[in-house]
């Protein structure tokens, strides 16, 4: 089944790509060639994968351990308030836009 310009238009919409009618007509047969080439490689003996090589997460156990003392960390802060770093406000509390 060949890709139509309508199929390509739908894919372009999903990808949020704006294409002209001429571009849709030109891309449809090109994408069809690519899809047929990939379909020729796909085989039922090959299981679908999301990665080319197996990956695993490297988990470590959670362990409580001492942290840096807050007083020591705040000592180098340009401004401090209530045992926290004080930073300039970047958001306005008003609902105006």
Short mmCIF file of N, CA and C in Angstrom, two decimals:
data_model
loop_
_atom_site.label_atom_id
_atom_site.label_comp_id
_atom_site.label_asym_id
_atom_site.label_seq_id
_atom_site.Cartn_x
_atom_site.Cartn_y
_atom_site.Cartn_z
N UNK A 1 0.84 -1.19 0.00
CA UNK A 1 0.00 0.00 0.00
C UNK A 1 0.89 1.25 0.00
N UNK A 2 0.75 2.07 -0.99
CA UNK A 2 1.57 3.26 -1.14
C UNK A 2 1.07 4.39 -0.25
N UNK A 3 2.01 5.17 0.24
CA UNK A 3 1.64 6.35 1.01
C UNK A 3 1.04 7.40 0.08
N UNK A 4 0.02 8.04 0.55
CA UNK A 4 -0.60 9.12 -0.23
C UNK A 4 -0.18 10.47 0.36
N UNK A 5 -0.35 11.53 -0.39
CA UNK A 5 -0.08 12.86 0.18
C UNK A 5 -0.93 13.13 1.42
N UNK A 6 -2.13 12.55 1.47
CA UNK A 6 -2.98 12.71 2.66
C UNK A 6 -2.32 12.04 3.88
N UNK A 7 -1.72 10.85 3.68
CA UNK A 7 -1.01 10.17 4.78
C UNK A 7 0.16 11.02 5.27
N UNK A 8 0.90 11.58 4.34
CA UNK A 8 2.05 12.40 4.70
C UNK A 8 1.58 13.67 5.41
N UNK A 9 0.46 14.21 4.98
CA UNK A 9 -0.10 15.39 5.63
C UNK A 9 -0.44 15.09 7.08
N UNK A 10 -1.01 13.93 7.32
CA UNK A 10 -1.36 13.53 8.69
C UNK A 10 -0.10 13.37 9.54
N UNK A 11 0.93 12.74 8.98
CA UNK A 11 2.19 12.60 9.71
C UNK A 11 2.83 13.96 9.98
N UNK A 12 2.76 14.85 9.00
CA UNK A 12 3.32 16.19 9.18
C UNK A 12 2.57 16.93 10.29
N UNK A 13 1.26 16.77 10.34
CA UNK A 13 0.48 17.40 11.42
C UNK A 13 0.90 16.87 12.78
N UNK A 14 1.10 15.56 12.87
CA UNK A 14 1.52 14.97 14.14
C UNK A 14 2.89 15.47 14.56
N UNK A 15 3.76 15.70 13.58
CA UNK A 15 5.11 16.19 13.86
C UNK A 15 5.15 17.72 13.93
N UNK A 16 4.01 18.34 13.72
CA UNK A 16 3.90 19.81 13.72
C UNK A 16 4.82 20.45 12.69
N UNK A 17 4.79 19.84 11.51
CA UNK A 17 5.56 20.36 10.37
C UNK A 17 4.57 20.86 9.33
N UNK A 18 4.76 22.07 8.88
CA UNK A 18 3.88 22.62 7.86
C UNK A 18 4.46 22.36 6.48
N UNK A 19 3.70 21.68 5.63
CA UNK A 19 4.16 21.35 4.28
C UNK A 19 3.16 21.85 3.26
N UNK A 20 3.69 22.27 2.12
CA UNK A 20 2.82 22.70 1.02
C UNK A 20 2.30 21.47 0.29
N UNK A 21 1.32 21.66 -0.58
CA UNK A 21 0.79 20.55 -1.37
C UNK A 21 1.87 19.95 -2.27
N UNK A 22 2.73 20.80 -2.83
CA UNK A 22 3.82 20.29 -3.67
C UNK A 22 4.79 19.43 -2.85
N UNK A 23 5.10 19.88 -1.64
CA UNK A 23 6.00 19.10 -0.78
C UNK A 23 5.37 17.77 -0.39
N UNK A 24 4.07 17.77 -0.11
CA UNK A 24 3.37 16.52 0.23
C UNK A 24 3.44 15.54 -0.92
N UNK A 25 3.19 16.05 -2.14
CA UNK A 25 3.22 15.18 -3.33
C UNK A 25 4.63 14.64 -3.58
N UNK A 26 5.66 15.44 -3.29
CA UNK A 26 7.03 15.01 -3.51
C UNK A 26 7.49 14.02 -2.44
N UNK A 27 7.07 14.25 -1.19
CA UNK A 27 7.53 13.41 -0.09
C UNK A 27 6.84 12.05 -0.03
N UNK A 28 5.61 11.96 -0.48
CA UNK A 28 4.86 10.70 -0.39
C UNK A 28 5.61 9.53 -1.02
N UNK A 29 6.05 9.61 -2.27
CA UNK A 29 6.77 8.47 -2.85
C UNK A 29 8.14 8.24 -2.20
N UNK A 30 8.80 9.31 -1.75
CA UNK A 30 10.10 9.14 -1.10
C UNK A 30 9.96 8.39 0.23
N UNK A 31 8.96 8.77 1.02
CA UNK A 31 8.72 8.08 2.29
C UNK A 31 8.26 6.64 2.06
N UNK A 32 7.52 6.43 0.99
CA UNK A 32 7.06 5.09 0.67
C UNK A 32 8.25 4.17 0.38
N UNK A 33 9.26 4.68 -0.33
CA UNK A 33 10.47 3.90 -0.61
C UNK A 33 11.17 3.53 0.70
N UNK A 34 11.27 4.50 1.60
CA UNK A 34 11.92 4.25 2.90
C UNK A 34 11.16 3.19 3.69
N UNK A 35 9.84 3.32 3.75
CA UNK A 35 9.04 2.35 4.51
C UNK A 35 9.14 0.95 3.91
N UNK A 36 9.16 0.86 2.61
CA UNK A 36 9.29 -0.46 1.97
C UNK A 36 10.66 -1.07 2.25
N UNK A 37 11.70 -0.25 2.28
CA UNK A 37 13.05 -0.75 2.58
C UNK A 37 13.11 -1.28 4.01
N UNK A 38 12.51 -0.57 4.94
CA UNK A 38 12.50 -1.01 6.34
C UNK A 38 11.64 -2.26 6.49
N UNK A 39 10.53 -2.31 5.80
CA UNK A 39 9.66 -3.49 5.89
C UNK A 39 10.37 -4.72 5.36
N UNK A 40 11.25 -4.56 4.38
CA UNK A 40 12.00 -5.69 3.84
C UNK A 40 13.02 -6.23 4.82
N UNK A 41 13.48 -5.40 5.74
CA UNK A 41 14.47 -5.82 6.73
C UNK A 41 13.78 -6.47 7.93
N UNK A 42 12.62 -5.98 8.27
CA UNK A 42 11.90 -6.50 9.44
C UNK A 42 11.57 -7.97 9.24
N UNK A 43 11.77 -8.75 10.30
CA UNK A 43 11.54 -10.18 10.22
C UNK A 43 10.87 -10.62 11.52
N UNK A 44 10.02 -11.61 11.43
CA UNK A 44 9.33 -12.08 12.63
C UNK A 44 10.28 -12.76 13.60
N UNK A 45 11.46 -13.19 13.13
CA UNK A 45 12.43 -13.83 14.02
C UNK A 45 13.14 -12.81 14.91
N UNK A 46 13.03 -11.53 14.56
CA UNK A 46 13.71 -10.49 15.33
C UNK A 46 12.69 -9.82 16.25
N UNK A 47 12.89 -9.93 17.57
CA UNK A 47 11.91 -9.32 18.49
C UNK A 47 12.02 -7.79 18.46
N UNK A 48 10.90 -7.09 18.64
CA UNK A 48 10.96 -5.63 18.68
C UNK A 48 11.73 -5.17 19.91
N UNK A 49 12.53 -4.14 19.75
CA UNK A 49 13.30 -3.59 20.87
C UNK A 49 13.26 -2.08 20.81
N UNK A 50 13.52 -1.46 21.94
CA UNK A 50 13.58 -0.01 21.97
C UNK A 50 15.01 0.49 21.91
N UNK A 51 15.97 -0.41 22.15
CA UNK A 51 17.38 -0.06 22.11
C UNK A 51 18.16 -1.13 21.34
N UNK A 52 19.25 -0.73 20.75
CA UNK A 52 20.04 -1.69 19.97
C UNK A 52 20.77 -2.68 20.88
N UNK A 53 21.10 -2.25 22.07
CA UNK A 53 21.78 -3.13 23.03
C UNK A 53 20.96 -3.18 24.31
N UNK A 54 21.00 -4.30 25.03
CA UNK A 54 20.23 -4.37 26.27
C UNK A 54 20.75 -3.34 27.28
N UNK A 55 19.82 -2.70 27.98
CA UNK A 55 20.22 -1.76 29.01
C UNK A 55 19.54 -2.13 30.32
N UNK A 56 20.20 -1.84 31.40
CA UNK A 56 19.62 -2.06 32.72
C UNK A 56 19.92 -0.86 33.59
N UNK A 57 19.06 -0.65 34.56
CA UNK A 57 19.31 0.43 35.52
C UNK A 57 20.30 -0.04 36.57
N UNK A 58 21.17 0.84 36.96
CA UNK A 58 22.12 0.53 38.02
C UNK A 58 21.56 1.10 39.32
N UNK A 59 20.90 0.26 40.09
CA UNK A 59 20.30 0.69 41.33
C UNK A 59 21.29 0.54 42.47
N UNK A 60 21.17 1.40 43.43
CA UNK A 60 21.93 1.26 44.65
C UNK A 60 20.94 1.37 45.80
N UNK A 61 21.27 0.80 46.91
CA UNK A 61 20.35 0.87 48.04
C UNK A 61 20.38 2.27 48.64
N UNK A 62 19.23 2.71 49.11
CA UNK A 62 19.16 3.99 49.79
C UNK A 62 19.77 3.84 51.17
N UNK A 63 20.62 4.75 51.49
CA UNK A 63 21.25 4.72 52.81
C UNK A 63 21.35 6.14 53.32
N UNK A 64 20.95 6.32 54.56
CA UNK A 64 21.08 7.63 55.18
C UNK A 64 22.54 7.87 55.51
N UNK A 65 23.00 9.05 55.19
CA UNK A 65 24.37 9.40 55.54
C UNK A 65 24.40 10.89 55.85
N UNK A 66 25.38 11.31 56.59
CA UNK A 66 25.43 12.72 56.98
C UNK A 66 25.54 13.64 55.77
N UNK A 67 24.93 14.79 55.90
CA UNK A 67 24.96 15.79 54.84
C UNK A 67 25.84 16.95 55.31
N UNK A 68 26.10 17.87 54.41
CA UNK A 68 26.86 19.05 54.80
C UNK A 68 26.03 19.87 55.77
N UNK A 69 26.62 20.44 56.78
CA UNK A 69 25.88 21.27 57.72
C UNK A 69 25.31 22.51 57.02
N UNK A 70 24.05 22.83 57.29
CA UNK A 70 23.38 23.96 56.64
C UNK A 70 24.13 25.26 56.91
N UNK A 71 24.57 25.46 58.15
CA UNK A 71 25.29 26.69 58.48
C UNK A 71 26.53 26.87 57.61
N UNK A 72 27.25 25.77 57.38
CA UNK A 72 28.46 25.83 56.57
C UNK A 72 28.15 26.16 55.11
N UNK A 73 27.07 25.59 54.60
CA UNK A 73 26.69 25.84 53.21
C UNK A 73 26.17 27.27 53.04
N UNK A 74 25.40 27.75 54.00
CA UNK A 74 24.83 29.09 53.89
C UNK A 74 25.88 30.17 54.11
N UNK A 75 27.00 29.82 54.67
CA UNK A 75 28.05 30.80 54.94
C UNK A 75 28.54 31.46 53.64
N UNK A 76 28.54 30.71 52.55
CA UNK A 76 29.01 31.28 51.27
C UNK A 76 27.88 31.87 50.43
N UNK A 77 26.66 31.83 50.92
CA UNK A 77 25.52 32.35 50.15
C UNK A 77 25.55 33.88 50.15
N UNK A 78 25.19 34.51 49.01
CA UNK A 78 25.15 35.97 48.97
C UNK A 78 24.07 36.52 49.90
N UNK A 79 22.97 35.76 50.05
CA UNK A 79 21.89 36.18 50.95
C UNK A 79 21.24 34.93 51.53
N UNK A 80 20.80 35.05 52.79
CA UNK A 80 20.21 33.90 53.47
C UNK A 80 19.01 34.38 54.28
N UNK A 81 17.98 33.55 54.35
CA UNK A 81 16.79 33.89 55.14
C UNK A 81 16.17 32.60 55.65
N UNK A 82 15.93 32.51 56.94
CA UNK A 82 15.28 31.35 57.57
C UNK A 82 16.00 30.04 57.24
N UNK A 83 17.31 30.04 57.33
CA UNK A 83 18.13 28.84 57.07
C UNK A 83 18.00 28.35 55.63
N UNK A 84 17.73 29.27 54.70
CA UNK A 84 17.63 28.92 53.28
C UNK A 84 18.36 29.97 52.45
N UNK A 85 18.73 29.59 51.22
CA UNK A 85 19.31 30.56 50.31
C UNK A 85 18.22 31.54 49.91
N UNK A 86 18.52 32.82 49.94
CA UNK A 86 17.56 33.83 49.48
C UNK A 86 17.94 34.18 48.05
N UNK A 87 16.96 34.09 47.16
CA UNK A 87 17.20 34.38 45.75
C UNK A 87 16.21 35.44 45.29
N UNK A 88 16.54 36.18 44.23
CA UNK A 88 15.61 37.20 43.74
C UNK A 88 14.33 36.56 43.19
N UNK A 89 13.23 37.23 43.41
CA UNK A 89 11.95 36.77 42.89
C UNK A 89 11.95 36.89 41.36
N UNK A 90 11.52 35.83 40.67
CA UNK A 90 11.46 35.88 39.22
C UNK A 90 10.04 35.78 38.70
N UNK A 91 9.11 35.37 39.56
CA UNK A 91 7.71 35.26 39.16
C UNK A 91 6.88 36.24 39.97
N UNK A 92 5.89 36.80 39.34
CA UNK A 92 4.99 37.73 40.00
C UNK A 92 3.82 36.94 40.56
N UNK A 93 3.32 37.31 41.72
CA UNK A 93 2.18 36.61 42.33
C UNK A 93 0.85 36.99 41.70
N UNK A 94 0.82 38.04 40.91
CA UNK A 94 -0.46 38.47 40.32
C UNK A 94 -0.88 37.51 39.21
N UNK A 95 -2.16 37.52 38.91
CA UNK A 95 -2.71 36.66 37.86
C UNK A 95 -2.70 37.34 36.49
N UNK A 96 -2.18 38.54 36.41
CA UNK A 96 -2.16 39.27 35.13
C UNK A 96 -1.17 38.63 34.19
N UNK A 97 -1.52 38.67 32.89
CA UNK A 97 -0.61 38.09 31.90
C UNK A 97 -0.24 39.09 30.86
#
